[in-house]
Amino acid sequence: MITCNLSIPVGDTESVSGILSVPDNFNRHKTIGVLFAHGAANDMYNPLIRFVAQGMHQAGYLTLRFNFLYKEKGKKSPDPQAKLVQTWQSVYHFLSNHPKFSPQTIVACGKSMGGRVASQMVAEGQLPVSRLIFLGYPLHAPGKKDRLRDAHLYQIQMPMLFFAGTRDSLCDLDLLKTVLDRLTAPWDLEVIEGGDHSFRVPKTHPISQDDTHAQILKAAKSWLGDHP
């Protein structure tokens, strides 16, 4: 297996860090590539992203996780939408045009903001991936359930996998199910009992944090196997 740290150009003057992991049996026609984008308050070293990416790599997937520019610069506030889109596009094109490790099939996996931006790009034809995985979709801001971020989801036609915690303050589960029922694209939902927006569970929860992460990894691998 190959794992290497990368510097991925974004525009003419900037770049972001990435970690590319390639399985031993890599075959661009058969191996699926999975791009991992972080959420607003974390980076590519987020424990959940790291766990799922490493687990997917061990299972034979090519994985590439990356930072957005604001995290690369040590800033707390996310970049403007246009810059987030530019970064996503730059990372996608870096992998899809890689001279040695360019998988024919690429999946976008995003935690919160990273997934939201990817889905908006897919809806607008700006990110030609084959599937979408949401590690906690930010359906609404905390306490603002009347303002849903769902309009673009109805334009997407590719398979989507949603992970949602039962304690997620940014994604009311009942509202999410209502949205999913209105989608025209194939979708699946994996509910994480006791999980918050980052799928953290209380210390008193009967399922440990490690087991929760393992549940997410298992479901993601199974879903990708059903949607090759």
Short mmCIF file of C-alpha atoms in Angstrom, two decimals:
data_model
loop_
_atom_site.label_atom_id
_atom_site.label_comp_id
_atom_site.label_asym_id
_atom_site.label_seq_id
_atom_site.Cartn_x
_atom_site.Cartn_y
_atom_site.Cartn_z
CA MET A 1 0.00 0.00 0.00
CA ILE A 2 1.12 3.55 -0.77
CA THR A 3 0.35 6.55 1.42
CA CYS A 4 1.84 9.94 0.70
CA ASN A 5 1.41 13.56 1.74
CA LEU A 6 0.56 15.91 -1.10
CA SER A 7 0.42 19.57 -1.95
CA ILE A 8 -2.48 20.12 -4.35
CA PRO A 9 -2.54 23.35 -6.39
CA VAL A 10 -5.65 25.54 -6.07
CA GLY A 11 -5.53 28.27 -8.68
CA ASP A 12 -2.22 29.80 -9.68
CA THR A 13 -0.85 30.82 -6.30
CA GLU A 14 -2.36 28.63 -3.58
CA SER A 15 -2.36 24.98 -2.55
CA VAL A 16 -3.84 22.64 0.04
CA SER A 17 -2.52 19.58 1.80
CA GLY A 18 -3.82 16.13 1.05
CA ILE A 19 -3.18 12.52 2.00
CA LEU A 20 -3.38 9.98 -0.81
CA SER A 21 -3.64 6.28 0.05
CA VAL A 22 -3.45 3.73 -2.77
CA PRO A 23 -4.12 -0.01 -2.27
CA ASP A 24 -1.64 -2.62 -3.49
CA ASN A 25 -4.04 -4.01 -6.08
CA PHE A 26 -4.83 -0.64 -7.64
CA ASN A 27 -6.48 -0.88 -11.06
CA ARG A 28 -7.88 2.35 -12.48
CA HIS A 29 -10.72 0.47 -14.17
CA LYS A 30 -11.75 -1.45 -11.05
CA THR A 31 -10.55 0.49 -7.99
CA ILE A 32 -12.96 3.12 -6.70
CA GLY A 33 -11.48 6.41 -5.53
CA VAL A 34 -13.06 8.22 -2.57
CA LEU A 35 -12.45 11.92 -1.90
CA PHE A 36 -12.93 13.08 1.70
CA ALA A 37 -13.76 16.71 2.55
CA HIS A 38 -13.92 17.95 6.13
CA GLY A 39 -16.50 20.07 7.92
CA ALA A 40 -16.39 23.74 8.89
CA ALA A 41 -14.87 23.28 12.36
CA ASN A 42 -12.35 20.51 11.60
CA ASP A 43 -9.81 19.38 9.01
CA MET A 44 -8.66 16.25 7.21
CA TYR A 45 -7.26 14.86 10.48
CA ASN A 46 -10.73 14.72 12.03
CA PRO A 47 -10.95 11.33 13.84
CA LEU A 48 -14.04 10.19 11.93
CA ILE A 49 -12.66 11.15 8.51
CA ARG A 50 -9.32 9.57 9.32
CA PHE A 51 -10.95 6.35 10.56
CA VAL A 52 -13.26 5.95 7.57
CA ALA A 53 -10.57 6.89 5.03
CA GLN A 54 -8.05 4.47 6.51
CA GLY A 55 -10.66 1.73 6.73
CA MET A 56 -11.68 2.23 3.11
CA HIS A 57 -8.03 2.12 2.07
CA GLN A 58 -7.50 -1.16 3.91
CA ALA A 59 -10.60 -2.52 2.16
CA GLY A 60 -9.06 -1.85 -1.26
CA TYR A 61 -10.29 1.66 -2.09
CA LEU A 62 -8.08 4.54 -3.15
CA THR A 63 -8.66 7.47 -0.78
CA LEU A 64 -7.70 11.12 -0.83
CA ARG A 65 -8.55 13.44 2.05
CA PHE A 66 -7.75 17.13 1.89
CA ASN A 67 -7.96 20.48 3.64
CA PHE A 68 -9.82 23.53 2.45
CA LEU A 69 -7.72 26.67 2.06
CA TYR A 70 -8.85 28.41 5.25
CA LYS A 71 -7.70 25.46 7.36
CA GLU A 72 -4.44 25.37 5.44
CA LYS A 73 -3.90 28.98 6.50
CA GLY A 74 -4.88 28.33 10.13
CA LYS A 75 -8.10 30.32 9.92
CA LYS A 76 -11.31 29.41 11.74
CA SER A 77 -13.92 30.89 9.41
CA PRO A 78 -14.67 28.88 6.26
CA ASP A 79 -13.77 30.23 2.86
CA PRO A 80 -16.46 31.85 0.68
CA GLN A 81 -18.53 29.36 -1.31
CA ALA A 82 -16.64 30.10 -4.54
CA LYS A 83 -13.31 29.25 -2.91
CA LEU A 84 -14.71 26.04 -1.37
CA VAL A 85 -15.96 25.04 -4.81
CA GLN A 86 -12.61 25.87 -6.40
CA THR A 87 -10.80 23.70 -3.86
CA TRP A 88 -13.16 20.75 -4.40
CA GLN A 89 -12.72 21.06 -8.17
CA SER A 90 -8.94 21.30 -7.86
CA VAL A 91 -8.72 18.16 -5.74
CA TYR A 92 -11.06 16.26 -8.06
CA HIS A 93 -9.07 17.22 -11.16
CA PHE A 94 -5.78 16.44 -9.40
CA LEU A 95 -6.91 12.87 -8.83
CA SER A 96 -8.82 12.34 -12.07
CA ASN A 97 -5.79 13.54 -14.07
CA HIS A 98 -3.12 11.83 -11.97
CA PRO A 99 -0.60 10.20 -14.34
CA LYS A 100 -0.41 7.00 -12.28
CA PHE A 101 -3.32 6.83 -9.84
CA SER A 102 -6.40 8.13 -11.68
CA PRO A 103 -9.40 5.91 -10.85
CA GLN A 104 -12.14 5.69 -13.44
CA THR A 105 -14.78 5.94 -10.70
CA ILE A 106 -14.62 8.66 -8.04
CA VAL A 107 -16.97 9.10 -5.08
CA ALA A 108 -17.34 12.28 -3.01
CA CYS A 109 -17.58 11.85 0.76
CA GLY A 110 -18.05 14.94 2.89
CA LYS A 111 -18.46 15.72 6.55
CA SER A 112 -21.11 18.40 7.07
CA MET A 113 -19.99 21.46 5.07
CA GLY A 114 -17.72 19.38 2.86
CA GLY A 115 -20.63 17.19 1.82
CA ARG A 116 -23.04 20.10 1.40
CA VAL A 117 -20.69 21.90 -0.97
CA ALA A 118 -20.08 18.71 -2.96
CA SER A 119 -23.82 18.13 -3.33
CA GLN A 120 -24.42 21.70 -4.50
CA MET A 121 -21.66 21.26 -7.07
CA VAL A 122 -23.13 17.98 -8.28
CA ALA A 123 -26.55 19.59 -8.64
CA GLU A 124 -24.98 22.33 -10.77
CA GLY A 125 -22.86 19.95 -12.86
CA GLN A 126 -19.58 21.15 -11.33
CA LEU A 127 -18.35 17.90 -9.77
CA PRO A 128 -18.56 14.80 -12.01
CA VAL A 129 -18.40 12.14 -9.31
CA SER A 130 -20.52 8.99 -9.43
CA ARG A 131 -21.94 8.91 -5.89
CA LEU A 132 -22.25 11.04 -2.75
CA ILE A 133 -21.73 10.09 0.90
CA PHE A 134 -22.75 12.52 3.65
CA LEU A 135 -21.12 12.12 7.06
CA GLY A 136 -23.76 14.26 8.72
CA TYR A 137 -25.65 16.52 6.32
CA PRO A 138 -26.20 20.08 7.68
CA LEU A 139 -29.88 20.28 6.77
CA HIS A 140 -30.44 23.43 8.85
CA ALA A 141 -28.67 25.72 11.29
CA PRO A 142 -29.19 24.98 15.01
CA GLY A 143 -32.66 26.11 16.02
CA LYS A 144 -33.63 27.12 12.47
CA LYS A 145 -35.58 24.12 11.24
CA ASP A 146 -37.74 26.35 9.07
CA ARG A 147 -34.77 27.16 6.81
CA LEU A 148 -33.75 23.91 5.15
CA ARG A 149 -30.74 23.49 2.87
CA ASP A 150 -32.53 21.00 0.66
CA ALA A 151 -33.54 22.72 -2.60
CA HIS A 152 -30.55 21.51 -4.63
CA LEU A 153 -30.83 17.92 -3.41
CA TYR A 154 -33.91 17.34 -5.57
CA GLN A 155 -31.83 18.06 -8.70
CA ILE A 156 -29.33 15.26 -7.99
CA GLN A 157 -29.81 11.98 -9.84
CA MET A 158 -26.91 9.86 -8.55
CA PRO A 159 -27.07 7.49 -5.54
CA MET A 160 -26.60 9.15 -2.15
CA LEU A 161 -25.86 7.74 1.31
CA PHE A 162 -26.80 9.81 4.35
CA PHE A 163 -25.46 9.19 7.85
CA ALA A 164 -27.49 10.94 10.55
CA GLY A 165 -27.19 10.97 14.34
CA THR A 166 -30.27 10.94 16.54
CA ARG A 167 -28.87 13.90 18.53
CA ASP A 168 -27.81 16.01 15.53
CA SER A 169 -28.70 19.68 16.14
CA LEU A 170 -28.05 20.48 12.47
CA CYS A 171 -30.20 17.73 11.01
CA ASP A 172 -33.55 16.89 12.55
CA LEU A 173 -34.09 13.24 11.68
CA ASP A 174 -37.81 13.56 10.96
CA LEU A 175 -37.19 16.51 8.66
CA LEU A 176 -34.41 14.63 6.89
CA LYS A 177 -36.71 11.66 6.28
CA THR A 178 -39.29 14.01 4.80
CA VAL A 179 -36.66 15.40 2.43
CA LEU A 180 -35.42 11.94 1.48
CA ASP A 181 -38.93 10.80 0.62
CA ARG A 182 -39.11 13.60 -1.94
CA LEU A 183 -35.81 12.79 -3.69
CA THR A 184 -35.92 11.29 -7.16
CA ALA A 185 -32.40 9.82 -6.93
CA PRO A 186 -31.64 6.52 -5.16
CA TRP A 187 -30.78 7.10 -1.51
CA ASP A 188 -30.01 5.23 1.69
CA LEU A 189 -30.01 6.37 5.31
CA GLU A 190 -27.90 4.98 8.14
CA VAL A 191 -29.08 6.23 11.54
CA ILE A 192 -26.46 6.46 14.28
CA GLU A 193 -28.17 6.05 17.64
CA GLY A 194 -26.97 8.57 20.21
CA GLY A 195 -24.76 10.37 17.69
CA ASP A 196 -24.52 14.16 17.47
CA HIS A 197 -23.56 16.05 14.31
CA SER A 198 -20.06 14.54 14.46
CA PHE A 199 -21.45 11.17 15.64
CA ARG A 200 -20.01 11.61 19.10
CA VAL A 201 -21.98 9.52 21.58
CA PRO A 202 -22.43 10.08 25.35
CA LYS A 203 -20.05 8.25 27.65
CA THR A 204 -23.04 6.40 29.07
CA HIS A 205 -24.11 5.20 25.61
CA PRO A 206 -24.10 1.38 25.32
CA ILE A 207 -22.11 1.56 22.07
CA SER A 208 -18.57 2.94 22.28
CA GLN A 209 -17.20 5.71 20.07
CA ASP A 210 -14.91 3.26 18.30
CA ASP A 211 -17.84 0.93 17.60
CA THR A 212 -19.85 3.88 16.28
CA HIS A 213 -17.07 4.74 13.84
CA ALA A 214 -16.86 1.08 12.88
CA GLN A 215 -20.60 1.05 12.16
CA ILE A 216 -20.20 4.00 9.80
CA LEU A 217 -17.26 2.40 8.00
CA LYS A 218 -19.06 -0.92 7.62
CA ALA A 219 -22.19 0.73 6.23
CA ALA A 220 -20.20 2.86 3.79
CA LYS A 221 -18.29 -0.15 2.46
CA SER A 222 -21.45 -2.20 2.13
CA TRP A 223 -23.25 0.62 0.31
CA LEU A 224 -20.39 1.15 -2.14
CA GLY A 225 -20.38 -2.59 -2.78
CA ASP A 226 -24.06 -2.39 -3.68
CA HIS A 227 -23.44 0.64 -5.95
CA PRO A 228 -20.22 -0.21 -7.85
#
